[in-house]
Coordinates of C-alpha atoms in Angstrom, one line a residue:
V1318 CA -28.2 -3.3 -0.1
S1319 CA -26.4 -1.2 -1.3
A1320 CA -23.5 -3.2 -3.0
L1321 CA -20.8 -0.2 -0.6
S1322 CA -22.0 -2.2 2.2
S1323 CA -22.4 -5.3 4.8
T1324 CA -25.4 -6.4 6.5
R1325 CA -23.8 -7.3 9.5
P1326 CA -23.9 -4.2 12.1
L1327 CA -20.8 -2.4 12.3
R1328 CA -19.0 -0.5 15.8
P1329 CA -18.8 3.4 15.5
R1330 CA -16.5 4.6 12.8
T1331 CA -14.2 7.7 12.7
S1332 CA -15.9 9.1 9.3
P1333 CA -18.9 7.8 8.1
T1334 CA -19.7 5.4 6.2
P1335 CA -19.6 6.2 2.3
T1336 CA -23.5 6.5 0.9
R1337 CA -24.4 5.4 -2.5
S1338 CA -24.8 9.6 -3.7
R1339 CA -20.7 9.6 -2.1
A1340 CA -20.1 6.7 -3.7
R1341 CA -21.6 8.1 -7.0
A1342 CA -19.3 10.7 -6.7
A1343 CA -16.2 9.2 -6.8
S1344 CA -17.0 7.9 -9.4
H1345 CA -18.4 11.5 -11.5
S1346 CA -15.1 12.5 -9.7
H1347 CA -12.7 10.2 -12.1
A1348 CA -14.8 10.5 -15.7
S1349 CA -14.3 14.5 -15.2
A1350 CA -10.4 13.3 -14.5
S1351 CA -10.9 11.8 -17.8
S1352 CA -12.4 14.6 -20.1
P1353 CA -11.0 17.6 -21.7
E1354 CA -8.1 19.9 -19.4
R1355 CA -9.8 23.4 -18.5
P1356 CA -7.7 26.3 -16.9
G1357 CA -7.0 25.9 -13.2
R1358 CA -7.9 22.6 -13.8
E1359 CA -4.7 20.3 -12.3
R1360 CA -3.0 18.1 -15.2
V1361 CA -3.9 14.3 -15.6
V1362 CA -1.0 12.0 -16.8
A1363 CA -2.6 8.9 -18.9
S1364 CA 0.8 7.9 -20.4
A1365 CA 4.2 7.2 -19.8
A1366 CA 4.6 8.9 -23.3
E1367 CA 3.4 12.0 -21.5
T1368 CA 6.5 12.2 -19.6
T1369 CA 9.6 13.3 -20.3
G1370 CA 11.9 11.8 -17.4
S1371 CA 11.8 9.8 -14.3
T1372 CA 12.1 12.9 -12.3
R1373 CA 7.9 14.3 -13.5
A1374 CA 7.1 10.1 -14.1
M1375 CA 4.6 8.9 -11.4
K1376 CA 5.3 6.0 -8.9
L1377 CA 2.5 4.1 -8.2
D1378 CA 1.1 1.3 -6.8
A1379 CA -0.6 -2.1 -8.7
H1380 CA -1.0 -3.7 -5.5
L1381 CA -1.8 -3.3 -2.5
H1382 CA -5.0 -3.7 0.4
V1383 CA -6.2 -1.0 2.9
W1384 CA -8.7 -1.8 5.9
P1385 CA -9.9 0.3 9.4
S1386 CA -8.5 -0.6 12.8
P1387 CA -10.8 -3.3 15.0
S1388 CA -11.5 -0.7 16.8
E1389 CA -13.3 0.5 14.6
Y1390 CA -15.0 -2.0 12.6
A1391 CA -16.0 -5.1 13.7
Y1392 CA -15.6 -8.0 11.8
A1393 CA -16.2 -11.7 11.4
P1394 CA -14.6 -14.2 12.9
G1395 CA -11.8 -15.3 11.2
K1396 CA -11.5 -12.3 8.9
E1397 CA -9.5 -10.3 11.8
P1398 CA -6.6 -8.2 10.2
P1399 CA -3.0 -10.2 11.2
A1400 CA -2.2 -8.4 14.9
G1401 CA 1.0 -6.9 13.4
L1402 CA -0.7 -5.0 11.1
A1403 CA -4.1 -4.4 12.3
E1404 CA -3.2 -1.0 13.3
R1405 CA -1.1 0.2 10.5
S1406 CA -3.2 -0.6 7.0
T1407 CA -5.6 2.0 6.9
A1408 CA -5.5 4.6 4.2
E1409 CA -3.9 7.7 5.9
A1410 CA -1.3 4.8 7.4
L1411 CA -0.7 4.3 3.6
L1412 CA -0.6 7.7 2.2
Q1413 CA 2.3 8.2 5.3
Q1414 CA 4.4 5.3 3.5
C1415 CA 3.7 6.6 0.2
E1416 CA 5.0 10.0 1.0
R1417 CA 8.4 8.7 2.3
A1418 CA 8.5 6.3 -1.2
G1419 CA 7.8 9.2 -3.0
V1420 CA 4.7 7.1 -4.9
H1421 CA 1.6 9.2 -6.0
G1422 CA -0.6 6.7 -5.6
A1423 CA -1.9 3.4 -5.9
L1424 CA -4.8 0.6 -6.7
I1425 CA -6.5 -0.4 -4.1
V1426 CA -7.3 -3.8 -4.1
Q1427 CA -10.2 -5.5 -1.4
P1428 CA -9.2 -7.5 1.4
I1429 CA -10.1 -10.4 1.8
N1430 CA -10.9 -9.9 5.4
L1431 CA -13.6 -7.4 4.5
M1432 CA -15.0 -9.7 2.4
Y1433 CA -17.8 -8.0 0.0
D1434 CA -18.5 -4.4 2.1
H1435 CA -17.1 -2.7 0.1
A1436 CA -17.6 0.4 2.2
Y1437 CA -13.8 1.1 3.3
V1438 CA -12.7 1.1 0.4
A1439 CA -15.2 3.2 -1.6
E1440 CA -14.3 5.8 1.6
A1441 CA -10.6 5.9 1.0
L1442 CA -11.1 6.8 -3.3
S1443 CA -13.5 9.2 -2.1
A1444 CA -11.2 11.1 0.7
H1445 CA -8.3 11.2 -1.6
P1446 CA -9.0 11.5 -5.6
G1447 CA -6.4 11.6 -7.7
R1448 CA -4.7 9.1 -5.3
F1449 CA -6.3 6.1 -5.9
V1450 CA -8.2 4.0 -8.2
G1451 CA -10.5 1.0 -6.8
C1452 CA -10.0 -2.6 -7.9
C1453 CA -13.3 -4.5 -5.7
L1454 CA -14.3 -8.1 -5.0
A1455 CA -15.9 -10.4 -7.2
D1456 CA -19.2 -12.2 -5.8
P1457 CA -19.5 -15.7 -7.8
S1458 CA -22.7 -16.4 -6.2
V1459 CA -26.3 -16.1 -7.9
G1460 CA -27.0 -11.9 -7.9
G1461 CA -23.4 -11.3 -8.2
A1462 CA -22.9 -9.9 -11.2
A1463 CA -26.2 -7.6 -10.5
A1464 CA -23.8 -6.1 -7.6
L1465 CA -21.2 -6.1 -9.3
G1466 CA -23.3 -3.4 -12.2
D1467 CA -23.2 -1.4 -8.7
L1468 CA -20.0 -1.0 -8.0
L1469 CA -18.4 -0.4 -11.3
P1470 CA -18.4 3.1 -12.9
P1471 CA -20.7 4.1 -14.5
R1472 CA -22.6 3.4 -11.2
G1473 CA -20.5 3.1 -8.4
P1474 CA -16.2 4.4 -7.2
F1475 CA -14.5 0.8 -8.9
R1476 CA -12.7 -0.1 -12.1
A1477 CA -11.6 -3.4 -11.5
V1478 CA -12.9 -6.5 -9.9
R1479 CA -10.6 -9.1 -8.3
F1480 CA -11.4 -12.8 -9.6
N1481 CA -10.7 -15.0 -6.7
P1482 CA -10.9 -18.5 -7.4
G1483 CA -11.5 -20.0 -3.6
L1484 CA -14.9 -17.8 -3.2
W1485 CA -16.2 -20.4 -6.5
P1486 CA -18.8 -22.6 -4.7
E1487 CA -17.3 -26.0 -4.5
G1488 CA -16.9 -28.2 -7.8
E1489 CA -18.1 -24.9 -9.7
R1490 CA -15.5 -22.9 -12.3
M1491 CA -14.9 -19.3 -12.8
T1492 CA -16.5 -19.8 -16.6
N1493 CA -19.2 -20.7 -14.8
E1494 CA -22.5 -19.0 -15.6
A1495 CA -21.8 -16.0 -13.2
G1496 CA -18.3 -16.1 -13.5
K1497 CA -18.6 -15.1 -17.1
A1498 CA -21.4 -12.3 -17.1
M1499 CA -18.8 -11.0 -14.5
F1500 CA -15.9 -11.0 -17.0
K1501 CA -18.1 -9.5 -20.0
L1502 CA -19.6 -7.2 -17.6
A1503 CA -16.0 -6.1 -16.4
G1504 CA -15.7 -5.4 -19.9
E1505 CA -18.7 -3.5 -21.0
R1506 CA -18.0 -1.9 -18.2
G1507 CA -13.4 -0.7 -19.1
A1508 CA -12.8 -2.4 -16.1
F1509 CA -10.3 -4.5 -15.2
V1510 CA -10.1 -8.0 -14.5
G1511 CA -8.0 -9.6 -11.9
F1512 CA -6.7 -12.7 -11.4
M1513 CA -5.6 -14.2 -7.9
C1514 CA -4.2 -18.0 -8.3
F1515 CA -2.7 -18.2 -4.9
H1516 CA -3.0 -22.1 -5.4
G1517 CA -1.6 -22.9 -8.2
L1518 CA -1.7 -21.1 -11.8
H1519 CA -2.0 -24.7 -13.7
L1520 CA -5.4 -24.9 -11.8
H1521 CA -7.2 -22.2 -13.4
V1522 CA -5.0 -20.5 -16.1
E1523 CA -7.2 -23.0 -18.7
Q1524 CA -10.3 -21.0 -17.7
I1525 CA -9.0 -17.8 -17.5
K1526 CA -7.8 -18.4 -21.1
D1527 CA -11.7 -19.7 -22.3
L1528 CA -12.9 -15.8 -20.6
C1529 CA -9.9 -14.0 -23.2
A1530 CA -10.8 -15.9 -26.2
E1531 CA -14.8 -15.5 -25.1
F1532 CA -14.7 -11.9 -24.0
P1533 CA -11.9 -9.9 -25.5
A1534 CA -13.0 -6.7 -25.2
T1535 CA -11.8 -7.9 -21.0
R1536 CA -8.3 -6.5 -20.6
V1537 CA -7.0 -9.0 -17.2
L1538 CA -4.2 -8.9 -14.5
M1539 CA -2.1 -11.1 -13.4
D1540 CA -1.7 -11.3 -8.9
H1541 CA 1.8 -11.3 -8.2
F1542 CA 3.5 -12.4 -10.9
G1543 CA 0.4 -14.9 -11.6
F1544 CA 1.8 -16.6 -8.1
V1545 CA 4.2 -18.7 -10.1
K1546 CA 8.0 -19.0 -8.0
G1547 CA 10.4 -18.3 -10.4
T1548 CA 11.5 -19.2 -14.7
N1549 CA 12.2 -22.8 -13.2
D1550 CA 8.4 -23.7 -11.5
P1551 CA 6.6 -25.5 -13.5
N1552 CA 3.9 -23.0 -14.0
W1553 CA 6.1 -20.6 -15.7
Q1554 CA 5.3 -21.4 -19.4
A1555 CA 1.7 -21.6 -18.7
L1556 CA 2.4 -17.8 -16.6
L1557 CA 4.3 -17.3 -20.9
S1558 CA 1.6 -18.6 -22.9
L1559 CA -1.5 -15.5 -21.8
A1560 CA 1.2 -13.0 -23.7
E1561 CA -0.6 -14.4 -26.9
F1562 CA -3.4 -13.3 -25.6
P1563 CA -3.4 -9.1 -25.7
Q1564 CA -5.1 -8.0 -22.9
V1565 CA -3.8 -9.7 -20.6
Y1566 CA -1.3 -8.1 -18.0
V1567 CA 0.7 -9.1 -15.3
K1568 CA 1.8 -7.9 -11.8
A1569 CA 5.6 -7.6 -11.0
S1570 CA 4.1 -7.9 -7.4
A1571 CA 4.9 -9.2 -4.0
Q1572 CA 8.1 -10.2 -4.3
F1573 CA 8.5 -11.7 -1.4
R1574 CA 6.0 -14.3 -1.7
V1575 CA 7.4 -15.9 -5.1
A1576 CA 11.1 -15.7 -3.5
P1577 CA 12.7 -18.8 -2.3
K1578 CA 11.3 -19.2 1.3
G1579 CA 14.2 -16.6 3.6
E1580 CA 15.2 -15.1 0.5
Q1581 CA 15.3 -11.3 1.5
W1582 CA 15.5 -7.9 -0.3
P1583 CA 16.2 -7.8 -3.1
Y1584 CA 14.6 -10.9 -3.8
E1585 CA 17.5 -11.1 -7.0
T1586 CA 15.9 -14.8 -7.7
T1587 CA 12.6 -12.0 -9.1
G1588 CA 15.0 -11.2 -11.5
P1589 CA 15.0 -13.5 -14.5
A1590 CA 11.1 -13.6 -13.8
L1591 CA 10.6 -9.7 -14.3
R1592 CA 12.5 -9.9 -17.6
G1593 CA 11.1 -12.8 -18.3
L1594 CA 7.6 -10.9 -18.4
L1595 CA 8.8 -7.4 -20.0
D1596 CA 10.1 -10.5 -23.1
A1597 CA 7.2 -12.1 -23.4
F1598 CA 4.3 -9.2 -22.6
G1599 CA 6.4 -6.3 -23.4
R1600 CA 7.4 -3.4 -21.8
D1601 CA 3.8 -2.0 -21.5
R1602 CA 1.8 -4.9 -20.0
V1603 CA 4.4 -5.2 -17.0
V1604 CA 3.4 -3.7 -13.7
W1605 CA 4.8 -3.4 -9.8
G1606 CA 3.2 -3.7 -6.7
S1607 CA 3.9 -3.7 -3.2
D1608 CA 1.4 -6.1 -1.2
F1609 CA 1.2 -3.1 1.3
P1610 CA 0.3 -3.5 4.1
Y1611 CA 1.8 -7.4 3.8
V1612 CA 5.4 -5.8 2.6
E1613 CA 5.5 -3.8 5.6
E1614 CA 6.7 -6.9 7.5
Q1615 CA 9.1 -7.8 4.9
C1616 CA 11.7 -5.6 3.4
G1617 CA 9.5 -2.4 4.4
Y1618 CA 7.5 0.0 1.8
E1619 CA 10.3 1.8 1.0
R1620 CA 12.7 -0.3 -0.2
A1621 CA 9.5 -2.2 -2.0
T1622 CA 9.7 0.8 -4.3
K1623 CA 12.9 -0.3 -5.6
I1624 CA 13.3 -3.3 -6.0
A1625 CA 13.0 -3.3 -10.2
E1626 CA 16.3 -1.0 -10.3
S1627 CA 17.5 -3.4 -7.5
C1628 CA 16.4 -7.4 -8.3
G1629 CA 19.3 -8.2 -11.1
A1630 CA 16.4 -8.0 -14.1
Q1631 CA 18.7 -5.6 -15.4
L1632 CA 16.0 -3.5 -16.7
S1633 CA 16.8 -0.1 -19.0
A1634 CA 15.6 2.8 -17.7
E1635 CA 12.0 3.4 -19.3
E1636 CA 11.6 0.4 -18.4
V1637 CA 12.1 1.3 -15.4
E1638 CA 9.7 4.3 -15.2
A1639 CA 7.1 2.3 -17.7
V1640 CA 6.6 -0.7 -14.6
M1641 CA 6.5 1.8 -11.8
G1642 CA 3.8 4.4 -12.9
G1643 CA 3.7 5.2 -16.1
N1644 CA 1.7 1.8 -17.7
L1645 CA -0.2 2.5 -15.0
A1646 CA -1.5 5.5 -15.9
R1647 CA -2.2 4.8 -18.9
M1648 CA -4.5 1.2 -18.2
F1649 CA -6.6 3.6 -16.1
P1650 CA -6.2 7.2 -17.8
G1651 CA -7.3 10.2 -15.2
G1652 CA -7.1 8.1 -12.2
W1653 CA -3.6 10.0 -11.1
T1654 CA -3.4 13.3 -10.6
S1655 CA -0.8 15.7 -10.2

């Protein structure tokens, strides 16, 4: 069974499920984008340093999700998307939001409601070259590393993989044999590993440190401020302690998830945390993300794109440019074209 597709039957789709060859073609397009420029070819923006001003810098979203309409996909029981978002979370709906907000592209993270069926996200990557980079979902079961090998370059189109500790078998740690194999493989393939510490960073930070120490070539992306709720959160110092590992980056994403309940845009309580992340990790290791489509039920996508300069973090123009796209472009060279 392909790592891209599910073993469960699908309802008819408006667009075909990508075949292995299409996924490989998507992967090849990423590789081609990293090669030297040729006459008539789109210019690849590989780093923030290549831009000369905020008007030319790409705005890139480091964390969001897309999924197909329930009318086109047979979701597993209990995995149906939220009713209010079910019909407005497709790749096409995302692109419309990006156009309105001036966002050039994004890192799409495999949504939990699709589990290990990566076909829809792979199709989005293939259908919109130069707009999206993909992050797949790690399967910690036996054989998960082999499946991951089919999803990451050079065979697959995904350039990052998400570790969700909640998917590990009860009593198992992310530092078990499967976790180490996948973490090591990601580094060998040049892929980032994202960590979703939804139930608290304190439960997983030592495992993350152990993996980083053993496999320093593997780069890491911490989701949503590490799920740390402000600088007074007991986990704040645990998050900052990861700065000692130069391969660790942090997503200043989904501010609505880490702000006090009921707080509205621009989530000013997250300003000190954003400022603190840049001070601890440096300007080059912090990236912004919206958490679309969930942000649509909060402040809305367009306003989410203005959080970095509006939340009270007192970032310089250069810091805003780096956080809002320059860093992500450098982290995934060739991922987005202008």
